[in-house]
Amino acid sequence: MTVFFRFGRKPAGEEYSPAHTKATAARDVLGSNRGIALLMVMWILTILVVVSLSFAYMTRTETKASLFYKEGIEKQLIAEAGLARALMELQYRAHYKNSATATLDGSEAVKVNGKEYEGQFGDDLYVYTILDESSKINLNTLTDISGIMLNNLLVNQGVEKETADTIVDSLLDWKDSDDLRRLHGAESDYYQSLPNPYKAKNGDLDTVEELLMIKGVTPEILYGTLEKPGIFGYVTVSSKAGTININAAPKAVLAALPGMTPEMAERIIELREAGDIKSAQDIRGVVGEAYLLMSPHISVSESGVYAIRSTGFKKGETQGYSVEATVSPEGNNKYRTLYYKSPARPLRKQAKQ
């Protein structure tokens, strides 16, 4: 039997039966539906892939965030351990200095001149420093005479002399109770003219950060930049003394004393490294005639208030978490916290592990 297939258009004059026409229409509709179904499946698959990738990305992000938070908490606790160690050392130091029979087991009492000390916390590391607040320039005890120390500090840190004059005079105007403006200073009339007006305090500063409210002071001057340091670590409002403790003062503070030169400051540091300076007069041989200029501003007495900075490092890491506190030991293993900041500026140090 021979079967013939015909392709192409229906020849003229030839007619299909109704059944044949319906079958053809059904096939056309079925083919169209299959195309739509395929398109829908492709869209659904695309949406599922996007949702799956988004979920995987969010899961990965959440995992990293949780890990970062966990490591941050661990570093903070390590830093807090360093702070506790510093407090213990202060208590031990006070007992050692006040007792003729106290001895240290193979080490000397910690120094309160900003020297860095390290300690292990399990496999991790903390680094802490203790600095006597009387080794800094006390902003609240500055006068028209002793203000020269802040002026020198600012200039030595790279501040223009005119700006330094403005800051010192404005600080003195900020603290005094009158409305008389010094030559380069500012009183309430200046601060009231600012976009966000306020009045001069006419009282002592409560925090070092309050300097930012005083004419001429900028965050760069206070906190420093990558190129040059600020004055934050060299000034205080917590010291009970109005003089500079030369046994603990950083080189920048020593260099700010009237008549002091960087070379003299370096020699004083070398002198005290050999042993505490017993009397301010012991530096006469180092500073010569300049002693008369600086003698009203120096002493060898501690204030009894200490600034502690501690940084915690995880094993093998160089980025740490820092805390900072200003404390006043009160005996019997008690102390009063005057200032606390977490996180704080990290110590200028990398972990040695």
Tab-separated table of C-alpha atoms in Angstrom:
chain	number	residue	atom	x	y	z
A	1	MET	CA	0.000	0.000	0.000
A	2	THR	CA	1.344	3.374	-0.972
A	3	VAL	CA	0.931	6.284	1.498
A	4	PHE	CA	1.318	9.836	0.338
A	5	PHE	CA	2.126	12.733	2.664
A	6	ARG	CA	1.405	16.262	1.651
A	7	PHE	CA	3.111	19.225	3.168
A	8	GLY	CA	2.504	22.911	2.807
A	9	ARG	CA	-0.703	24.737	2.164
A	10	LYS	CA	-3.914	22.943	1.374
A	11	PRO	CA	-4.411	22.794	-2.403
A	12	ALA	CA	-7.148	24.969	-3.827
A	13	GLY	CA	-10.505	23.358	-3.850
A	14	GLU	CA	-9.681	20.739	-1.276
A	15	GLU	CA	-11.673	20.869	1.960
A	16	TYR	CA	-11.032	19.384	5.396
A	17	SER	CA	-13.676	17.818	7.514
A	18	PRO	CA	-14.922	19.565	10.680
A	19	ALA	CA	-13.221	16.940	12.812
A	20	HIS	CA	-9.939	17.576	11.110
A	21	THR	CA	-10.309	21.353	11.626
A	22	LYS	CA	-11.034	20.951	15.358
A	23	ALA	CA	-8.035	18.664	15.829
A	24	THR	CA	-5.774	21.183	14.168
A	25	ALA	CA	-7.089	24.011	16.370
A	26	ALA	CA	-6.610	21.866	19.457
A	27	ARG	CA	-3.027	21.179	18.494
A	28	ASP	CA	-2.405	24.898	17.996
A	29	VAL	CA	-3.876	25.767	21.404
A	30	LEU	CA	-1.916	22.969	23.086
A	31	GLY	CA	1.319	24.161	21.495
A	32	SER	CA	0.623	27.732	22.636
A	33	ASN	CA	-0.092	26.583	26.197
A	34	ARG	CA	3.086	24.547	26.263
A	35	GLY	CA	5.084	27.643	25.304
A	36	ILE	CA	3.471	29.716	28.050
A	37	ALA	CA	4.059	26.928	30.583
A	38	LEU	CA	7.720	26.698	29.589
A	39	LEU	CA	8.099	30.447	29.964
A	40	MET	CA	6.467	30.374	33.401
A	41	VAL	CA	8.717	27.521	34.509
A	42	MET	CA	11.768	29.482	33.397
A	43	TRP	CA	10.607	32.563	35.329
A	44	ILE	CA	9.904	30.488	38.435
A	45	LEU	CA	13.330	28.876	38.226
A	46	THR	CA	14.926	32.304	37.835
A	47	ILE	CA	13.085	33.640	40.886
A	48	LEU	CA	14.055	30.575	42.916
A	49	VAL	CA	17.709	30.979	41.955
A	50	VAL	CA	17.649	34.675	42.900
A	51	VAL	CA	15.951	33.926	46.229
A	52	SER	CA	18.409	31.120	46.951
A	53	LEU	CA	21.413	33.319	46.165
A	54	SER	CA	19.989	36.174	48.266
A	55	PHE	CA	19.389	33.816	51.169
A	56	ALA	CA	22.919	32.417	50.870
A	57	TYR	CA	24.384	35.952	50.764
A	58	MET	CA	22.360	37.059	53.794
A	59	THR	CA	23.370	33.921	55.684
A	60	ARG	CA	27.024	34.535	54.856
A	61	THR	CA	26.731	38.197	55.884
A	62	GLU	CA	24.994	37.303	59.155
A	63	THR	CA	27.647	34.689	59.893
A	64	LYS	CA	30.458	37.165	59.319
A	65	ALA	CA	28.678	39.827	61.387
A	66	SER	CA	28.194	37.397	64.255
A	67	LEU	CA	31.830	36.326	64.079
A	68	PHE	CA	32.996	39.948	63.987
A	69	TYR	CA	30.772	40.811	66.961
A	70	LYS	CA	32.053	37.780	68.878
A	71	GLU	CA	35.687	38.703	68.235
A	72	GLY	CA	34.980	42.324	69.196
A	73	ILE	CA	33.469	41.235	72.521
A	74	GLU	CA	36.434	38.947	73.153
A	75	LYS	CA	38.913	41.758	72.475
A	76	GLN	CA	36.942	44.074	74.742
A	77	LEU	CA	37.070	41.537	77.570
A	78	ILE	CA	40.817	41.135	77.039
A	79	ALA	CA	41.202	44.925	77.236
A	80	GLU	CA	39.106	44.957	80.412
A	81	ALA	CA	41.462	42.325	81.824
A	82	GLY	CA	44.353	44.684	81.109
A	83	LEU	CA	42.490	47.481	82.881
A	84	ALA	CA	41.948	45.256	85.916
A	85	ARG	CA	45.650	44.356	85.877
A	86	ALA	CA	46.580	48.057	85.825
A	87	LEU	CA	44.309	48.729	88.809
A	88	MET	CA	45.906	45.846	90.688
A	89	GLU	CA	49.368	47.214	89.892
A	90	LEU	CA	48.362	50.647	91.212
A	91	GLN	CA	47.213	49.087	94.475
A	92	TYR	CA	50.410	47.045	94.730
A	93	ARG	CA	52.495	50.107	93.862
A	94	ALA	CA	50.862	52.170	96.608
A	95	HIS	CA	51.486	49.392	99.134
A	96	TYR	CA	55.072	48.996	97.963
A	97	LYS	CA	55.802	52.731	98.287
A	98	ASN	CA	54.143	53.024	101.678
A	99	SER	CA	55.664	49.934	103.252
A	100	ALA	CA	59.313	49.537	104.155
A	101	THR	CA	58.968	45.744	104.267
A	102	ALA	CA	57.156	45.200	100.963
A	103	THR	CA	59.153	43.510	98.248
A	104	LEU	CA	58.471	42.792	94.613
A	105	ASP	CA	58.919	39.302	93.229
A	106	GLY	CA	61.570	39.699	90.537
A	107	SER	CA	60.267	42.967	89.090
A	108	GLU	CA	59.952	46.618	89.902
A	109	ALA	CA	56.767	48.528	90.614
A	110	VAL	CA	55.006	49.766	87.484
A	111	LYS	CA	55.874	53.272	86.362
A	112	VAL	CA	53.154	55.851	85.880
A	113	ASN	CA	54.850	57.682	83.013
A	114	GLY	CA	53.035	56.032	80.112
A	115	LYS	CA	55.390	53.072	79.798
A	116	GLU	CA	53.782	50.123	78.025
A	117	TYR	CA	53.340	46.827	79.844
A	118	GLU	CA	52.117	43.539	78.420
A	119	GLY	CA	50.242	40.637	79.901
A	120	GLN	CA	48.861	37.306	78.722
A	121	PHE	CA	45.186	36.446	78.855
A	122	GLY	CA	45.149	32.785	77.897
A	123	ASP	CA	46.637	32.686	74.422
A	124	ASP	CA	45.802	36.362	73.859
A	125	LEU	CA	47.564	39.592	74.796
A	126	TYR	CA	46.771	42.908	76.433
A	127	VAL	CA	48.936	46.033	76.473
A	128	TYR	CA	48.334	48.764	79.035
A	129	THR	CA	49.802	52.085	80.126
A	130	ILE	CA	49.376	54.109	83.310
A	131	LEU	CA	49.974	57.846	83.312
A	132	ASP	CA	49.840	60.119	86.344
A	133	GLU	CA	47.431	62.947	85.582
A	134	SER	CA	49.834	65.454	87.142
A	135	SER	CA	52.169	64.712	84.234
A	136	LYS	CA	49.765	66.617	81.981
A	137	ILE	CA	48.854	70.281	81.684
A	138	ASN	CA	45.879	70.955	83.946
A	139	LEU	CA	43.452	73.077	81.928
A	140	ASN	CA	41.470	74.112	84.993
A	141	THR	CA	44.445	75.605	86.858
A	142	LEU	CA	45.897	77.604	83.953
A	143	THR	CA	46.312	81.343	84.488
A	144	ASP	CA	47.497	84.212	82.342
A	145	ILE	CA	51.030	83.252	83.397
A	146	SER	CA	50.916	79.451	83.262
A	147	GLY	CA	48.879	79.570	80.055
A	148	ILE	CA	52.231	79.794	78.266
A	149	MET	CA	52.545	76.017	78.715
A	150	LEU	CA	49.398	75.304	76.694
A	151	ASN	CA	50.517	77.858	74.124
A	152	ASN	CA	53.908	76.173	73.772
A	153	LEU	CA	52.291	72.732	73.552
A	154	LEU	CA	50.003	73.856	70.735
A	155	VAL	CA	52.809	75.478	68.759
A	156	ASN	CA	55.072	72.456	69.255
A	157	GLN	CA	52.285	70.247	67.901
A	158	GLY	CA	52.135	72.287	64.700
A	159	VAL	CA	49.369	74.798	65.511
A	160	GLU	CA	49.840	78.314	64.132
A	161	LYS	CA	50.943	80.825	66.791
A	162	GLU	CA	47.945	83.074	66.139
A	163	THR	CA	45.556	80.149	66.596
A	164	ALA	CA	47.397	79.068	69.755
A	165	ASP	CA	47.012	82.598	71.190
A	166	THR	CA	43.304	82.491	70.386
A	167	ILE	CA	42.812	79.111	72.052
A	168	VAL	CA	44.656	80.031	75.260
A	169	ASP	CA	42.926	83.400	75.710
A	170	SER	CA	39.539	81.892	74.833
A	171	LEU	CA	40.051	79.089	77.353
A	172	LEU	CA	40.831	81.599	80.103
A	173	ASP	CA	37.771	83.666	79.096
A	174	TRP	CA	35.663	80.474	79.097
A	175	LYS	CA	36.598	79.748	82.716
A	176	ASP	CA	36.518	83.208	84.299
A	177	SER	CA	33.319	84.672	85.738
A	178	ASP	CA	33.361	88.017	83.924
A	179	ASP	CA	32.442	89.070	80.397
A	180	LEU	CA	35.695	90.917	79.710
A	181	ARG	CA	37.385	89.541	76.617
A	182	ARG	CA	41.139	89.045	76.460
A	183	LEU	CA	43.089	90.270	73.430
A	184	HIS	CA	42.660	87.043	71.445
A	185	GLY	CA	39.851	85.558	73.494
A	186	ALA	CA	36.079	85.145	73.266
A	187	GLU	CA	33.163	85.594	75.597
A	188	SER	CA	29.448	84.842	75.359
A	189	ASP	CA	28.832	87.480	72.664
A	190	TYR	CA	31.007	85.469	70.256
A	191	TYR	CA	29.425	82.096	71.063
A	192	GLN	CA	25.921	83.598	70.862
A	193	SER	CA	26.651	84.654	67.267
A	194	LEU	CA	27.328	81.076	66.136
A	195	PRO	CA	24.723	79.107	64.100
A	196	ASN	CA	24.058	77.001	67.227
A	197	PRO	CA	24.465	79.634	69.952
A	198	TYR	CA	25.504	78.989	73.543
A	199	LYS	CA	27.094	80.930	76.378
A	200	ALA	CA	30.586	80.827	77.838
A	201	LYS	CA	30.631	78.455	80.782
A	202	ASN	CA	32.270	80.784	83.318
A	203	GLY	CA	33.567	77.745	85.154
A	204	ASP	CA	36.009	74.847	85.034
A	205	LEU	CA	35.925	72.248	82.295
A	206	ASP	CA	34.317	68.909	83.155
A	207	THR	CA	36.023	66.934	80.387
A	208	VAL	CA	38.903	67.488	77.991
A	209	GLU	CA	36.423	67.121	75.101
A	210	GLU	CA	34.801	70.369	76.288
A	211	LEU	CA	37.696	72.140	74.584
A	212	LEU	CA	35.824	71.648	71.310
A	213	MET	CA	33.337	74.291	72.449
A	214	ILE	CA	36.080	76.889	72.825
A	215	LYS	CA	37.011	79.265	70.031
A	216	GLY	CA	39.887	78.055	67.867
A	217	VAL	CA	39.832	74.397	68.919
A	218	THR	CA	39.115	71.850	66.181
A	219	PRO	CA	38.919	68.041	66.297
A	220	GLU	CA	42.215	67.953	64.396
A	221	ILE	CA	43.922	70.074	67.043
A	222	LEU	CA	42.452	68.076	69.915
A	223	TYR	CA	42.704	64.524	68.565
A	224	GLY	CA	45.356	64.921	65.882
A	225	THR	CA	45.572	63.545	62.343
A	226	LEU	CA	47.601	60.879	60.578
A	227	GLU	CA	50.280	63.482	59.918
A	228	LYS	CA	50.573	65.014	63.373
A	229	PRO	CA	49.375	64.224	66.915
A	230	GLY	CA	46.822	66.241	68.844
A	231	ILE	CA	46.942	67.545	72.398
A	232	PHE	CA	44.338	65.186	73.900
A	233	GLY	CA	46.851	62.964	75.667
A	234	TYR	CA	48.808	65.901	77.117
A	235	VAL	CA	46.076	67.890	78.894
A	236	THR	CA	43.773	67.023	81.785
A	237	VAL	CA	40.907	68.260	83.914
A	238	SER	CA	41.255	65.481	86.509
A	239	SER	CA	44.579	66.281	88.146
A	240	LYS	CA	44.525	67.533	91.716
A	241	ALA	CA	47.806	69.368	91.099
A	242	GLY	CA	48.607	72.576	89.282
A	243	THR	CA	52.208	71.634	88.556
A	244	ILE	CA	53.826	69.167	86.157
A	245	ASN	CA	55.272	65.958	87.604
A	246	ILE	CA	58.624	65.763	85.809
A	247	ASN	CA	59.038	62.118	86.818
A	248	ALA	CA	56.118	61.128	84.577
A	249	ALA	CA	55.527	63.920	82.052
A	250	PRO	CA	55.747	62.947	78.367
A	251	LYS	CA	58.428	64.656	76.325
A	252	ALA	CA	55.822	66.887	74.641
A	253	VAL	CA	54.689	68.233	78.027
A	254	LEU	CA	58.242	68.743	79.277
A	255	ALA	CA	59.052	70.644	76.080
A	256	ALA	CA	56.082	72.945	76.736
A	257	LEU	CA	57.548	74.226	80.024
A	258	PRO	CA	58.863	77.823	79.896
A	259	GLY	CA	62.528	77.890	78.947
A	260	MET	CA	62.612	74.168	78.089
A	261	THR	CA	64.173	72.883	74.869
A	262	PRO	CA	63.676	69.441	73.259
A	263	GLU	CA	67.270	68.577	74.147
A	264	MET	CA	66.711	69.450	77.806
A	265	ALA	CA	63.518	67.381	77.837
A	266	GLU	CA	65.376	64.403	76.414
A	267	ARG	CA	68.070	64.670	79.079
A	268	ILE	CA	65.462	64.824	81.852
A	269	ILE	CA	63.881	61.638	80.519
A	270	GLU	CA	67.292	59.938	80.507
A	271	LEU	CA	67.881	61.155	84.074
A	272	ARG	CA	64.630	59.744	85.430
A	273	GLU	CA	65.094	56.408	83.634
A	274	ALA	CA	68.081	55.843	85.886
A	275	GLY	CA	65.833	56.388	88.915
A	276	ASP	CA	63.060	58.703	90.078
A	277	ILE	CA	64.052	62.347	90.393
A	278	LYS	CA	63.816	63.081	94.115
A	279	SER	CA	63.496	66.862	93.896
A	280	ALA	CA	62.696	69.375	91.189
A	281	GLN	CA	66.015	71.042	91.954
A	282	ASP	CA	67.793	67.903	90.737
A	283	ILE	CA	67.305	69.088	87.149
A	284	ARG	CA	69.154	72.382	87.675
A	285	GLY	CA	72.268	70.890	86.185
A	286	VAL	CA	70.287	69.906	83.089
A	287	VAL	CA	68.331	73.091	82.406
A	288	GLY	CA	70.700	75.701	83.838
A	289	GLU	CA	69.327	79.234	84.142
A	290	ALA	CA	66.029	78.151	82.579
A	291	TYR	CA	65.205	76.527	85.916
A	292	LEU	CA	64.045	79.903	87.260
A	293	LEU	CA	61.432	80.111	84.495
A	294	MET	CA	60.080	76.608	84.895
A	295	SER	CA	60.440	76.047	88.648
A	296	PRO	CA	56.981	77.494	89.529
A	297	HIS	CA	55.390	74.939	87.212
A	298	ILE	CA	57.171	71.686	88.114
A	299	SER	CA	57.255	69.167	90.954
A	300	VAL	CA	57.974	65.493	91.593
A	301	SER	CA	54.666	64.810	93.345
A	302	GLU	CA	51.966	62.498	92.024
A	303	SER	CA	48.377	63.637	91.872
A	304	GLY	CA	46.817	60.375	93.033
A	305	VAL	CA	44.751	60.299	89.823
A	306	TYR	CA	45.810	58.052	86.935
A	307	ALA	CA	44.841	57.608	83.314
A	308	ILE	CA	44.841	53.994	82.137
A	309	ARG	CA	44.609	52.798	78.552
A	310	SER	CA	44.401	49.114	77.744
A	311	THR	CA	44.204	47.345	74.391
A	312	GLY	CA	43.246	43.699	73.906
A	313	PHE	CA	44.626	41.644	71.019
A	314	LYS	CA	43.559	38.234	69.797
A	315	LYS	CA	46.397	35.824	69.147
A	316	GLY	CA	48.233	36.663	65.938
A	317	GLU	CA	46.266	39.886	65.303
A	318	THR	CA	47.525	43.468	65.223
A	319	GLN	CA	44.138	45.211	65.435
A	320	GLY	CA	42.930	45.493	69.013
A	321	TYR	CA	40.103	46.912	71.093
A	322	SER	CA	40.957	49.708	73.540
A	323	VAL	CA	39.372	51.030	76.708
A	324	GLU	CA	40.395	54.114	78.649
A	325	ALA	CA	39.713	55.099	82.244
A	326	THR	CA	40.771	57.771	84.695
A	327	VAL	CA	40.762	56.453	88.251
A	328	SER	CA	41.587	57.588	91.745
A	329	PRO	CA	42.648	54.776	94.125
A	330	GLU	CA	41.108	55.134	97.583
A	331	GLY	CA	42.862	52.316	99.455
A	332	ASN	CA	41.575	48.937	100.626
A	333	ASN	CA	41.464	47.766	97.013
A	334	LYS	CA	38.911	50.416	96.135
A	335	TYR	CA	39.061	53.118	93.508
A	336	ARG	CA	36.840	55.817	92.089
A	337	THR	CA	36.295	56.052	88.327
A	338	LEU	CA	36.335	59.625	87.049
A	339	TYR	CA	36.223	58.857	83.352
A	340	TYR	CA	35.603	55.776	81.211
A	341	LYS	CA	35.481	55.322	77.442
A	342	SER	CA	34.933	52.160	75.402
A	343	PRO	CA	36.031	51.864	72.691
A	344	ALA	CA	38.843	54.369	73.066
A	345	ARG	CA	41.785	55.451	70.963
A	346	PRO	CA	44.041	52.419	70.557
A	347	LEU	CA	47.557	52.401	71.898
A	348	ARG	CA	50.148	53.213	69.264
A	349	LYS	CA	51.349	49.626	69.249
A	350	GLN	CA	50.992	46.358	67.452
A	351	ALA	CA	50.653	43.043	69.178
A	352	LYS	CA	53.911	41.192	69.825
A	353	GLN	CA	52.982	37.540	69.556
